[in-house]
Amino acid sequence: MRKNDIKHILKALFDEPLSSIDLLVNREKEIDSLNMVCSLQPAGVYGVCGETGVGKTTVLNFVKPDEGERIYLKLTEKESKEAIIADMLYKLAVEVKKSKTTELLKIAKQVIDFVVEERSETSSFGTAGGVFVTGNLSKSTTRTKKFNIYQAYELFDEFLEALLKKYNKVVLLIDELDKEKKEEVLVILDSLKTVFGKDGLVVILSLPFAIYREYVRDRLRWNESGNLENILKDTFFIEPLDDKQIQQMISKRLMAYPDYFDGDALYEIARYSDGNPRDALWISQQIVQSNLDNERITGQIARETIKKIVKRYFENSWELTDLQKKVLRIVADHQGSRSAIVKELEKRNVKRQTAYTYINRLKEAGLIIERDEKLRVSGKIFYMISL
Ligand SMILES: Nc1ncnc2c1ncn2[C@@H]1O[C@H](COP(=O)(O)OP(=O)(O)OP(=O)(O)O)[C@@H](O)[C@H]1O
Ligand SMILES: [Mg+2]
């Protein structure tokens, strides 16, 4: 293949959250529900959950309220609750400043100055459970300063009030909170409850999966003293795509090269990805890079390449026992319900209880996946154990 074509193909398969609808596959339902919340609900904090790479940021990019102001914040600071809240405040101020709305410029600037000042004087706050931090400013002076979280809340509150006064309705999308630990996120959400509880303010956050699970249990009253429903009005789970949708996603991106991957190659890419669009893009790029001389990628080429790559990347990360391998192979060959797989294992002299335990553990480790009540091995494992 010509170098220029390869470049184009790799660019088309580049992993980046989408913002144009032409390449979007599925997700109408999720986007519609979130847009409905933004347009119809008076206020509240909402969560978006899903595995990494499944398309949370992509979905958030299409959330647009029919009135009011939409503000998207991507968090990057991670080391403590204080750092994360400071980051939210700072990023919000930067966005508002960009919009050049005169009446908000003063407070936006004040917020930026506050965060910069506090952050630079508490350069390592959040370490060792401490809010008190000592930093050597010069050889002769040592200063201790506390990050003023109360002032931060106050400023946050004032800032949001000012925004609401100007726009009536504000939709605040806060991305990347799902990369934090569940406990930390809960503490943050709890501490911002009052600040976020404002008429006209809808906050949508990307949250870790553990919080989604807990939220559902709280709503069902399965937890003894759950109070997540107090903090979150609702949560939305972004499911993996199905195999057809993954194939469609790759085809759409390669519109200019419709014959490059044949149907069987697309099938293999989808099988590997387990419905995760990021994994599908990654393996597709890997296949391109490993076969620079090929004009077309057939199913066989794709399969051989995926096997090689899986071997190189994952072989040493899992040390499987013989019994684990046996269970995985049966799941791979039969792809049935849990009880059907257990029956197959019993036929091969694995005790019933042992079979259930193994299946559960392999599922927890992500090596077995359950979709539509059927078990299958994950894409990576499938290619690792297939000869
Ligand atoms: N519905 C979709 N249609 C087409 N492509 C998608 C879709 N969803 C996600 N993608 C692609 O998959 C990749 C991952 O998506 P995205 O970055 O939105 O995931 P994420 O869940 O936000 O990931 P992270 O956990 O890293 O934040 C991106 O390259 C994006 O373009
Ligand atoms: Mg994201």
mmCIF file of N, CA, C and O and ligand atoms in Angstrom, residues 13-19 23-27 50-61 74 175-176 178-179 206 238 241 245 249 252-253 276-279 281, ligand 1:
data_model
loop_
_atom_site.group_PDB
_atom_site.id
_atom_site.type_symbol
_atom_site.label_atom_id
_atom_site.label_comp_id
_atom_site.label_asym_id
_atom_site.label_seq_id
_atom_site.Cartn_x
_atom_site.Cartn_y
_atom_site.Cartn_z
ATOM 1 N N LEU A 13 -8.591 5.911 11.489
ATOM 2 C CA LEU A 13 -8.805 4.989 12.616
ATOM 3 C C LEU A 13 -8.267 5.546 13.929
ATOM 4 O O LEU A 13 -8.189 4.842 14.926
ATOM 5 N N PHE A 14 -7.907 6.808 13.907
ATOM 6 C CA PHE A 14 -7.301 7.419 15.108
ATOM 7 C C PHE A 14 -8.322 7.522 16.244
ATOM 8 O O PHE A 14 -9.489 7.824 16.020
ATOM 9 N N ASP A 15 -7.847 7.243 17.448
ATOM 10 C CA ASP A 15 -8.735 7.202 18.623
ATOM 11 C C ASP A 15 -8.874 8.583 19.267
ATOM 12 O O ASP A 15 -7.940 9.086 19.879
ATOM 13 N N GLU A 16 -10.067 9.159 19.103
ATOM 14 C CA GLU A 16 -10.341 10.494 19.621
ATOM 15 C C GLU A 16 -11.849 10.586 19.843
ATOM 16 O O GLU A 16 -12.597 10.091 19.006
ATOM 17 N N PRO A 17 -12.296 11.217 20.946
ATOM 18 C CA PRO A 17 -13.752 11.345 21.105
ATOM 19 C C PRO A 17 -14.354 12.044 19.891
ATOM 20 O O PRO A 17 -13.746 12.955 19.330
ATOM 21 N N LEU A 18 -15.537 11.580 19.466
ATOM 22 C CA LEU A 18 -16.160 12.157 18.271
ATOM 23 C C LEU A 18 -16.894 13.436 18.602
ATOM 24 O O LEU A 18 -17.445 13.578 19.681
ATOM 25 N N SER A 19 -16.930 14.353 17.635
ATOM 26 C CA SER A 19 -17.827 15.478 17.821
ATOM 27 C C SER A 19 -18.669 15.726 16.579
ATOM 28 O O SER A 19 -19.528 16.581 16.576
ATOM 29 N N LEU A 23 -19.675 10.089 11.914
ATOM 30 C CA LEU A 23 -18.987 8.848 12.275
ATOM 31 C C LEU A 23 -19.618 8.151 13.471
ATOM 32 O O LEU A 23 -19.204 7.065 13.864
ATOM 33 N N LEU A 24 -20.640 8.776 14.030
ATOM 34 C CA LEU A 24 -21.259 8.218 15.240
ATOM 35 C C LEU A 24 -22.112 6.998 14.918
ATOM 36 O O LEU A 24 -22.886 6.991 13.969
ATOM 37 N N VAL A 25 -21.961 5.963 15.732
ATOM 38 C CA VAL A 25 -22.774 4.766 15.588
ATOM 39 C C VAL A 25 -23.631 4.624 16.844
ATOM 40 O O VAL A 25 -23.115 4.781 17.963
ATOM 41 N N ASN A 26 -24.909 4.353 16.643
ATOM 42 C CA ASN A 26 -25.787 4.099 17.790
ATOM 43 C C ASN A 26 -25.800 5.307 18.761
ATOM 44 O O ASN A 26 -25.532 6.419 18.348
ATOM 45 N N ARG A 27 -26.159 5.033 20.007
ATOM 46 C CA ARG A 27 -26.159 6.020 21.097
ATOM 47 C C ARG A 27 -27.269 7.051 21.030
ATOM 48 O O ARG A 27 -27.270 7.982 21.842
ATOM 49 N N GLY A 50 -19.581 3.843 32.440
ATOM 50 C CA GLY A 50 -19.275 2.861 31.399
ATOM 51 C C GLY A 50 -17.781 2.599 31.385
ATOM 52 O O GLY A 50 -17.001 3.459 31.803
ATOM 53 N N GLU A 51 -17.398 1.407 30.873
ATOM 54 C CA GLU A 51 -15.983 1.040 30.886
ATOM 55 C C GLU A 51 -15.155 2.039 30.078
ATOM 56 O O GLU A 51 -15.700 2.756 29.221
ATOM 57 N N THR A 52 -13.869 2.039 30.345
ATOM 58 C CA THR A 52 -13.021 2.997 29.645
ATOM 59 C C THR A 52 -13.009 2.702 28.131
ATOM 60 O O THR A 52 -12.991 1.541 27.720
ATOM 61 N N GLY A 53 -13.134 3.756 27.339
ATOM 62 C CA GLY A 53 -13.118 3.590 25.885
ATOM 63 C C GLY A 53 -14.459 3.247 25.268
ATOM 64 O O GLY A 53 -14.567 3.066 24.059
ATOM 65 N N VAL A 54 -15.508 3.168 26.076
ATOM 66 C CA VAL A 54 -16.805 2.747 25.538
ATOM 67 C C VAL A 54 -17.517 3.902 24.825
ATOM 68 O O VAL A 54 -18.405 3.687 24.001
ATOM 69 N N GLY A 55 -17.112 5.141 25.153
ATOM 70 C CA GLY A 55 -17.682 6.289 24.442
ATOM 71 C C GLY A 55 -18.394 7.300 25.329
ATOM 72 O O GLY A 55 -19.314 7.982 24.871
ATOM 73 N N LYS A 56 -17.940 7.449 26.563
ATOM 74 C CA LYS A 56 -18.582 8.423 27.468
ATOM 75 C C LYS A 56 -18.378 9.858 26.986
ATOM 76 O O LYS A 56 -19.332 10.625 26.868
ATOM 77 N N THR A 57 -17.122 10.194 26.682
ATOM 78 C CA THR A 57 -16.850 11.561 26.234
ATOM 79 C C THR A 57 -17.580 11.842 24.925
ATOM 80 O O THR A 57 -18.144 12.911 24.720
ATOM 81 N N THR A 58 -17.570 10.837 24.044
ATOM 82 C CA THR A 58 -18.282 10.977 22.772
ATOM 83 C C THR A 58 -19.753 11.302 23.022
ATOM 84 O O THR A 58 -20.300 12.243 22.433
ATOM 85 N N VAL A 59 -20.407 10.554 23.908
ATOM 86 C CA VAL A 59 -21.815 10.827 24.213
ATOM 87 C C VAL A 59 -21.968 12.244 24.785
ATOM 88 O O VAL A 59 -22.827 13.012 24.345
ATOM 89 N N LEU A 60 -21.104 12.606 25.719
ATOM 90 C CA LEU A 60 -21.204 13.951 26.317
ATOM 91 C C LEU A 60 -21.070 15.046 25.259
ATOM 92 O O LEU A 60 -21.704 16.091 25.348
ATOM 93 N N ASN A 61 -20.234 14.776 24.240
ATOM 94 C CA ASN A 61 -20.056 15.778 23.176
ATOM 95 C C ASN A 61 -21.350 16.088 22.430
ATOM 96 O O ASN A 61 -21.468 17.141 21.821
ATOM 97 N N LYS A 74 -13.053 19.166 31.370
ATOM 98 C CA LYS A 74 -12.323 17.902 31.409
ATOM 99 C C LYS A 74 -11.321 17.978 32.554
ATOM 100 O O LYS A 74 -10.382 18.777 32.511
ATOM 101 N N ASP A 175 -16.220 15.862 32.943
ATOM 102 C CA ASP A 175 -15.724 14.590 32.405
ATOM 103 C C ASP A 175 -14.468 14.146 33.161
ATOM 104 O O ASP A 175 -13.731 14.983 33.686
ATOM 105 N N GLU A 176 -14.267 12.841 33.197
ATOM 106 C CA GLU A 176 -13.049 12.219 33.729
ATOM 107 C C GLU A 176 -13.089 11.965 35.224
ATOM 108 O O GLU A 176 -12.098 11.544 35.800
ATOM 109 N N ASP A 178 -14.654 9.635 36.329
ATOM 110 C CA ASP A 178 -14.697 8.171 36.399
ATOM 111 C C ASP A 178 -13.312 7.567 36.583
ATOM 112 O O ASP A 178 -13.179 6.384 36.863
ATOM 113 N N LYS A 179 -12.268 8.372 36.420
ATOM 114 C CA LYS A 179 -10.924 7.829 36.598
ATOM 115 C C LYS A 179 -10.496 7.865 38.067
ATOM 116 O O LYS A 179 -9.423 7.408 38.409
ATOM 117 N N SER A 206 -19.120 12.122 34.512
ATOM 118 C CA SER A 206 -18.762 10.733 34.197
ATOM 119 C C SER A 206 -18.262 10.095 35.490
ATOM 120 O O SER A 206 -17.423 10.660 36.179
ATOM 121 N N ILE A 238 -23.536 3.451 29.808
ATOM 122 C CA ILE A 238 -23.206 3.323 28.383
ATOM 123 C C ILE A 238 -22.715 1.891 28.142
ATOM 124 O O ILE A 238 -21.620 1.526 28.553
ATOM 125 N N LEU A 241 -20.897 -1.556 22.452
ATOM 126 C CA LEU A 241 -21.636 -1.700 21.196
ATOM 127 C C LEU A 241 -21.759 -3.187 20.873
ATOM 128 O O LEU A 241 -21.044 -4.014 21.455
ATOM 129 N N GLN A 245 -22.409 -3.164 15.204
ATOM 130 C CA GLN A 245 -22.130 -1.723 15.344
ATOM 131 C C GLN A 245 -20.633 -1.423 15.286
ATOM 132 O O GLN A 245 -20.216 -0.400 14.740
ATOM 133 N N MET A 249 -18.869 0.946 12.643
ATOM 134 C CA MET A 249 -18.021 2.057 13.051
ATOM 135 C C MET A 249 -16.742 2.100 12.209
ATOM 136 O O MET A 249 -16.343 3.149 11.705
ATOM 137 N N LYS A 252 -17.542 3.004 8.473
ATOM 138 C CA LYS A 252 -17.815 4.436 8.295
ATOM 139 C C LYS A 252 -16.531 5.245 8.220
ATOM 140 O O LYS A 252 -16.412 6.186 7.448
ATOM 141 N N ARG A 253 -15.568 4.855 9.059
ATOM 142 C CA ARG A 253 -14.316 5.605 9.070
ATOM 143 C C ARG A 253 -13.496 5.360 7.810
ATOM 144 O O ARG A 253 -12.677 6.190 7.418
ATOM 145 N N ASN A 276 -16.053 -2.812 22.568
ATOM 146 C CA ASN A 276 -15.430 -1.568 23.031
ATOM 147 C C ASN A 276 -14.828 -0.827 21.825
ATOM 148 O O ASN A 276 -13.877 -1.307 21.199
ATOM 149 N N PRO A 277 -15.363 0.341 21.487
ATOM 150 C CA PRO A 277 -14.886 1.031 20.277
ATOM 151 C C PRO A 277 -13.396 1.368 20.328
ATOM 152 O O PRO A 277 -12.719 1.281 19.304
ATOM 153 N N ARG A 278 -12.894 1.702 21.509
ATOM 154 C CA ARG A 278 -11.451 2.014 21.573
ATOM 155 C C ARG A 278 -10.624 0.794 21.235
ATOM 156 O O ARG A 278 -9.649 0.886 20.479
ATOM 157 N N ASP A 279 -10.998 -0.373 21.777
ATOM 158 C CA ASP A 279 -10.246 -1.595 21.483
ATOM 159 C C ASP A 279 -10.312 -1.918 19.995
ATOM 160 O O ASP A 279 -9.332 -2.376 19.407
ATOM 161 N N LEU A 281 -10.644 0.213 17.497
ATOM 162 C CA LEU A 281 -9.777 1.127 16.747
ATOM 163 C C LEU A 281 -8.312 0.756 16.941
ATOM 164 O O LEU A 281 -7.522 0.777 16.006
HETATM 165 N N1 LIG B 1 -20.843 5.554 19.281
HETATM 166 C C1 LIG B 1 -19.656 5.644 18.704
HETATM 167 N N2 LIG B 1 -19.546 5.633 17.364
HETATM 168 C C2 LIG B 1 -18.342 5.712 16.768
HETATM 169 N N3 LIG B 1 -17.189 5.809 17.438
HETATM 170 C C3 LIG B 1 -17.211 5.836 18.781
HETATM 171 C C4 LIG B 1 -18.451 5.756 19.477
HETATM 172 N N4 LIG B 1 -18.194 5.794 20.795
HETATM 173 C C5 LIG B 1 -16.877 5.907 20.914
HETATM 174 N N5 LIG B 1 -16.272 5.942 19.719
HETATM 175 C C6 LIG B 1 -14.823 6.044 19.511
HETATM 176 O O1 LIG B 1 -14.205 5.224 20.492
HETATM 177 C C7 LIG B 1 -13.106 5.880 21.116
HETATM 178 C C8 LIG B 1 -13.351 6.003 22.606
HETATM 179 O O2 LIG B 1 -14.421 6.914 22.848
HETATM 180 P P1 LIG B 1 -14.404 7.961 24.053
HETATM 181 O O3 LIG B 1 -13.086 8.635 24.133
HETATM 182 O O4 LIG B 1 -15.611 8.777 23.919
HETATM 183 O O5 LIG B 1 -14.562 6.927 25.275
HETATM 184 P P2 LIG B 1 -14.576 7.230 26.840
HETATM 185 O O6 LIG B 1 -15.552 6.274 27.422
HETATM 186 O O7 LIG B 1 -14.780 8.664 27.093
HETATM 187 O O8 LIG B 1 -13.108 6.797 27.243
HETATM 188 P P3 LIG B 1 -12.283 7.201 28.552
HETATM 189 O O9 LIG B 1 -12.713 6.195 29.578
HETATM 190 O O10 LIG B 1 -10.858 7.027 28.162
HETATM 191 O O11 LIG B 1 -12.626 8.587 28.923
HETATM 192 C C9 LIG B 1 -12.978 7.219 20.422
HETATM 193 O O12 LIG B 1 -11.992 7.104 19.434
HETATM 194 C C10 LIG B 1 -14.339 7.458 19.777
HETATM 195 O O13 LIG B 1 -14.234 8.199 18.586
#
